[in-house]
XYZ file of C-alpha atoms in Angstrom:
395
model
C -131.407 123.613 7.267
C -133.210 123.553 10.632
C -133.939 119.857 10.154
C -130.244 119.113 9.649
C -129.273 121.039 12.791
C -131.889 119.233 14.891
C -130.804 115.848 13.420
C -127.111 116.594 14.226
C -127.972 117.622 17.770
C -129.893 114.448 18.479
C -127.176 112.319 16.787
C -124.614 113.637 19.344
C -127.082 113.124 22.159
C -127.858 109.582 20.991
C -124.210 108.605 21.071
C -124.010 109.602 24.735
C -127.491 108.730 25.939
C -129.113 106.231 23.446
C -132.347 105.568 25.359
C -132.701 109.064 26.692
C -132.317 110.459 23.213
C -135.189 108.324 21.873
C -137.466 109.310 24.744
C -136.543 113.007 24.313
C -137.427 112.810 20.633
C -140.855 111.404 21.391
C -141.432 114.116 24.038
C -140.312 116.862 21.640
C -142.547 115.623 18.790
C -145.518 115.254 21.185
C -144.956 118.703 22.573
C -144.730 120.335 19.141
C -147.904 118.519 18.058
C -149.691 119.657 21.236
C -148.447 123.242 20.808
C -149.562 123.327 17.185
C -152.968 121.970 18.175
C -153.237 124.547 21.041
C -152.327 127.503 18.824
C -154.775 126.513 16.095
C -157.707 125.754 18.356
C -157.223 128.291 21.153
C -155.867 131.189 19.170
C -156.761 130.814 15.481
C -160.200 129.209 15.984
C -161.215 131.748 18.608
C -160.141 134.644 16.389
C -162.099 133.113 13.523
C -165.194 132.588 15.695
C -165.077 136.257 16.820
C -164.786 137.401 13.157
C -167.700 135.204 12.120
C -169.929 136.506 14.898
C -169.291 140.073 13.695
C -170.078 139.137 10.150
C -173.586 139.916 8.858
C -173.655 136.783 6.685
C -175.525 133.748 7.962
C -173.762 131.156 5.797
C -170.469 131.486 7.638
C -172.225 130.828 10.950
C -173.666 127.641 9.497
C -170.255 126.514 8.231
C -168.729 127.183 11.672
C -171.629 125.408 13.436
C -170.921 122.239 11.458
C -167.264 122.353 12.671
C -165.764 122.504 9.199
C -162.771 124.620 10.331
C -162.487 122.600 13.578
C -162.104 119.371 11.607
C -159.556 120.921 9.216
C -157.582 122.133 12.232
C -157.065 118.521 13.293
C -154.613 118.176 10.385
C -152.066 120.505 12.025
C -150.761 118.172 14.816
C -150.631 115.313 12.310
C -148.656 117.486 9.863
C -146.175 118.394 12.561
C -145.651 114.724 13.499
C -145.172 113.872 9.807
C -142.545 116.584 9.358
C -140.605 115.438 12.433
C -140.837 111.720 11.770
C -137.201 111.770 10.495
C -136.103 112.070 14.151
C -137.283 108.418 14.603
C -135.629 106.587 11.685
C -136.845 103.157 12.881
C -140.458 104.318 12.946
C -140.284 106.989 10.229
C -142.034 104.999 7.496
C -144.778 103.757 9.842
C -145.375 107.246 11.299
C -145.532 108.832 7.846
C -148.067 106.216 6.626
C -150.232 106.641 9.748
C -150.208 110.422 9.728
C -150.984 110.616 5.977
C -153.827 108.136 6.483
C -155.073 110.143 9.418
C -155.005 113.396 7.419
C -156.886 111.778 4.534
C -159.602 110.558 6.959
C -159.820 113.963 8.665
C -160.176 115.692 5.295
C -162.962 113.326 4.427
C -164.684 114.173 7.723
C -164.234 117.893 7.025
C -165.700 117.455 3.544
C -168.718 115.676 5.058
C -169.212 118.546 7.516
C -168.887 121.065 4.689
C -171.507 119.195 2.642
C -173.877 119.233 5.600
C -173.338 122.978 5.893
C -174.072 123.438 2.154
C -177.320 121.462 2.582
C -178.374 123.612 5.569
C -177.513 126.815 3.679
C -179.514 125.537 0.673
C -182.510 124.881 2.933
C -182.678 128.604 3.778
C -183.424 129.271 0.090
C -187.017 129.187 -1.178
C -186.131 126.718 -3.894
C -185.292 124.067 -1.286
C -189.019 123.682 -0.546
C -189.439 122.399 -4.115
C -186.069 120.701 -4.922
C -184.072 118.795 -2.385
C -180.320 118.227 -2.827
C -179.935 115.891 0.126
C -179.751 112.775 -2.050
C -176.980 114.255 -4.207
C -175.038 115.281 -1.119
C -175.325 111.734 0.234
C -173.988 110.366 -3.080
C -171.006 112.732 -2.878
C -170.413 111.534 0.663
C -170.434 107.879 -0.407
C -168.005 108.598 -3.316
C -165.768 110.559 -0.922
C -165.688 107.585 1.493
C -164.832 105.252 -1.390
C -161.973 107.539 -2.533
C -160.807 107.900 1.088
C -160.662 104.091 1.589
C -158.748 103.678 -1.703
C -156.228 106.419 -0.785
C -155.684 105.043 2.731
C -155.208 101.553 1.399
C -152.762 102.946 -1.195
C -150.697 104.654 1.488
C -150.646 101.723 3.877
C -150.004 99.002 1.291
C -147.656 101.184 -0.786
C -149.404 100.281 -4.042
C -150.669 102.369 -6.933
C -154.381 103.415 -6.813
C -154.669 102.012 -10.345
C -153.642 98.568 -9.112
C -156.288 98.681 -6.378
C -158.946 99.884 -8.815
C -158.016 96.958 -11.080
C -158.657 94.557 -8.167
C -161.934 96.302 -7.449
C -162.887 95.914 -11.099
C -162.571 92.175 -10.814
C -165.027 92.304 -7.891
C -167.623 94.355 -9.728
C -170.335 91.782 -9.403
C -169.877 91.539 -5.606
C -169.784 95.340 -5.326
C -172.943 95.660 -7.407
C -174.632 93.193 -5.063
C -173.471 95.003 -1.930
C -174.433 98.459 -3.234
C -177.584 97.343 -5.046
C -179.927 99.357 -2.849
C -177.651 102.434 -3.024
C -177.500 102.245 -6.845
C -181.279 101.792 -7.131
C -181.892 104.672 -4.745
C -179.466 106.912 -6.648
C -181.220 106.255 -9.952
C -184.589 106.780 -8.283
C -183.381 110.088 -6.731
C -182.290 111.338 -10.150
C -185.653 110.370 -11.671
C -187.592 112.007 -8.825
C -185.538 115.218 -9.109
C -185.634 115.630 -12.852
C -189.153 114.299 -13.597
C -190.590 116.214 -10.570
C -193.048 113.419 -9.793
C -192.833 114.237 -6.075
C -191.329 117.088 -4.097
C -191.203 118.332 -0.533
C -194.593 119.616 0.520
C -196.614 117.370 -1.791
C -199.559 115.441 -0.364
C -199.198 111.830 -1.457
C -201.164 108.681 -0.820
C -199.404 105.283 -0.939
C -201.712 102.781 0.703
C -199.356 99.759 0.548
C -196.895 101.705 2.730
C -199.580 103.283 4.955
C -198.635 106.779 3.705
C -201.303 109.494 3.451
C -199.836 112.917 4.156
C -197.186 115.496 3.256
C -193.673 114.766 2.034
C -191.281 116.360 4.531
C -187.970 114.982 3.310
C -186.441 113.297 0.263
C -183.005 111.698 0.771
C -180.958 109.176 -1.090
C -182.515 106.119 0.616
C -185.913 107.250 1.867
C -188.840 109.602 1.211
C -190.306 110.699 4.554
C -194.036 111.333 4.786
C -195.802 112.832 7.738
C -199.356 111.519 7.828
C -202.244 113.692 8.890
C -202.377 111.882 12.237
C -198.745 113.096 12.767
C -197.267 109.613 12.350
C -194.109 109.366 10.218
C -193.721 106.921 7.318
C -190.470 106.274 5.544
C -190.670 104.832 2.012
C -187.589 103.530 0.154
C -186.823 105.970 -2.623
C -186.725 103.202 -5.248
C -190.268 102.156 -4.286
C -191.591 105.565 -5.301
C -190.555 104.686 -8.834
C -191.474 101.029 -8.724
C -194.928 101.402 -7.171
C -197.955 103.563 -8.008
C -198.994 106.355 -5.696
C -201.388 109.272 -5.776
C -199.978 112.788 -5.736
C -202.556 115.481 -4.795
C -200.378 118.383 -6.048
C -202.654 119.003 -9.039
C -205.585 119.465 -6.696
C -203.572 121.813 -4.484
C -202.330 123.938 -7.360
C -205.810 124.173 -9.003
C -207.258 125.646 -5.803
C -210.245 123.298 -6.006
C -211.070 119.884 -4.549
C -213.484 117.295 -5.882
C -216.722 116.376 -4.164
C -217.813 112.863 -5.113
C -220.408 111.480 -2.794
C -223.777 109.783 -3.127
C -227.129 109.710 -1.365
C -228.878 106.356 -1.515
C -232.520 106.848 -2.365
C -235.114 104.331 -1.277
C -236.466 103.029 -4.636
C -239.900 102.432 -3.124
C -240.229 106.185 -2.647
C -239.652 106.950 -6.385
C -242.904 107.870 -8.186
C -244.619 110.182 -10.576
C -245.654 113.607 -9.285
C -249.316 114.510 -9.155
C -250.583 117.898 -10.336
C -250.971 119.295 -6.824
C -247.463 118.112 -5.960
C -246.058 119.854 -8.995
C -247.865 123.081 -7.973
C -246.405 122.822 -4.487
C -242.922 122.312 -5.856
C -243.249 125.407 -8.047
C -243.008 127.426 -4.816
C -239.325 126.483 -4.699
C -237.416 129.147 -6.628
C -234.619 126.885 -7.793
C -236.973 124.635 -9.837
C -239.912 126.999 -10.534
C -238.743 127.909 -14.073
C -237.888 124.300 -14.868
C -241.364 123.011 -13.878
C -243.175 125.850 -15.760
C -241.163 125.228 -18.925
C -241.825 121.499 -18.722
C -245.597 122.076 -18.402
C -245.600 124.534 -21.271
C -243.739 122.113 -23.500
C -246.123 119.330 -22.815
C -249.030 119.615 -20.414
C -249.343 115.820 -20.300
C -245.765 115.264 -19.321
C -245.338 113.074 -16.239
C -242.520 114.184 -13.981
C -240.878 111.973 -11.421
C -239.995 113.180 -7.993
C -236.449 111.938 -8.279
C -235.988 113.653 -11.705
C -237.216 116.988 -10.235
C -235.020 116.496 -7.215
C -231.984 115.919 -9.423
C -232.675 119.203 -11.222
C -233.077 120.923 -7.853
C -229.689 119.603 -6.703
C -227.977 120.848 -9.880
C -229.459 124.315 -9.576
C -228.711 124.375 -5.852
C -225.005 123.570 -6.503
C -224.872 126.267 -9.198
C -226.228 128.783 -6.749
C -223.450 128.214 -4.186
C -220.430 130.526 -4.132
C -218.378 127.700 -2.630
C -218.639 125.555 -5.802
C -216.269 126.106 -8.765
C -218.558 126.564 -11.803
C -215.607 126.331 -14.253
C -215.116 122.704 -13.521
C -217.251 119.579 -13.996
C -220.584 119.636 -12.222
C -222.762 116.503 -12.418
C -225.703 115.031 -10.532
C -226.325 111.468 -11.766
C -227.891 108.108 -11.031
C -225.607 105.187 -10.449
C -226.459 101.523 -10.767
C -229.244 100.588 -8.358
C -228.171 98.200 -5.630
C -229.723 96.345 -2.724
C -229.102 99.540 -0.732
C -231.194 101.748 -2.995
C -230.568 104.086 -5.931
C -227.334 106.127 -5.483
C -227.705 109.767 -6.511
C -224.126 110.973 -6.959
C -222.932 114.495 -6.724
C -219.786 115.201 -8.696
C -218.485 118.771 -8.375
C -215.529 120.839 -7.141
C -215.340 122.971 -4.021
C -213.357 126.164 -4.629
C -211.407 125.831 -1.350
C -209.016 122.868 -1.053
C -208.069 123.495 2.545
C -209.066 120.338 4.401
C -211.298 121.811 7.137
C -212.979 124.302 4.762
C -213.533 121.601 2.146
C -215.187 119.312 4.693
C -217.419 122.191 5.875
C -218.528 122.908 2.270
C -219.239 119.256 1.631
C -221.117 118.820 4.931
C -223.218 121.934 4.368
C -224.355 120.627 0.948
C -225.421 117.242 2.217
C -226.983 118.672 5.370
C -229.216 120.762 3.111
C -230.066 118.010 0.699
C -230.907 115.437 3.433
C -233.221 117.992 5.071
C -234.837 118.907 1.709
C -235.323 115.463 0.172
C -238.593 114.764 1.950
C -240.253 117.735 0.251
C -240.042 115.703 -2.957
C -241.673 112.664 -1.441
C -238.344 110.797 -1.446
C -236.775 108.796 1.326
C -233.136 108.082 2.068
C -232.425 104.367 2.175
C -231.510 103.065 5.608
C -231.003 99.438 6.644
C -233.356 98.242 9.362
C -232.102 98.860 12.875
C -232.994 97.264 16.180
C -235.552 100.036 16.786
C -237.251 99.247 13.413
C -237.577 95.583 14.322
C -239.061 96.460 17.684
C -241.653 98.692 16.023
C -242.463 95.920 13.557
C -242.956 93.409 16.418
C -245.304 95.811 18.226
C -247.721 95.787 15.255
C -248.280 92.056 15.514
């Protein structure tokens, strides 16, 4: 009814003032669009902001911060222009197509803002530290953009969406090539999420990408790792599936961390112990019972200094409160090399925090390096400049 009255008024005006009528229509539509935009943003949005600030919920603040309502409000002036397009019959079809396309694009932007808000709200939940939804949100955004493009093309070209989809179907091979990385990343993201092979907070090592640190973000295209030197490495999500990497999560969850280090013994210092040497070593509590039992079993037994030292190391590790006794504990010889006989310690510290673990490991080897000479053993060391100078001085 109102539209008819407005149209009749402008028809009379157009008969008398043709150019003035056209200009007046444009001014009227522009004013109404501006007024609608002013009311929504200056009145409605301010009232909404005041209400949200008084609310005790935090999620509505996040939604408002991402300008979800602000983006939706942009539809109002476009809707007003669309409804009054009949006043400009020559441009009516063009205006309607442009305003509808604009509203579709704005709705897509609002949806993107809303998805960002959902992701931020989810990150306030404890579960977000284990499972990330960023990759799924990015997929939804991509699909929304595709739908937006199709709808806009449908409006502008005036064709059915099915006809456009049919044309896209014929270009499947090209689309697959263009979106190859996206498809691979999407599949990888699903595998990562459901197989739980890596999650935020995991310590991973991926040497071919220079990654050795904690995972701080998992998105559709990349997995972001912060190395221990605070550098940031981004790894394509698909490469996490295609390449091998080491995840230290099992170590972290077990509460223990492996010690696997060797001391290279100078083979020339390995020998049988004499009786007086055995008696001296009996003064050491950690091997006293072992030596007495060996002598009782066979008084003629010949013990080697490295064999007794190995038993000493085992008993020493067992005596430490910092070593996890429930896990594997070995002290073994490795294959002799030109650098001596490696005596390897294989055990687990019961504290996997990096600094504490290094302290435990250092304390063990500090003690063993200081004790080894009591057994008549020497640590292998390649000749240095000082050794060569001493050798020259003898001749």
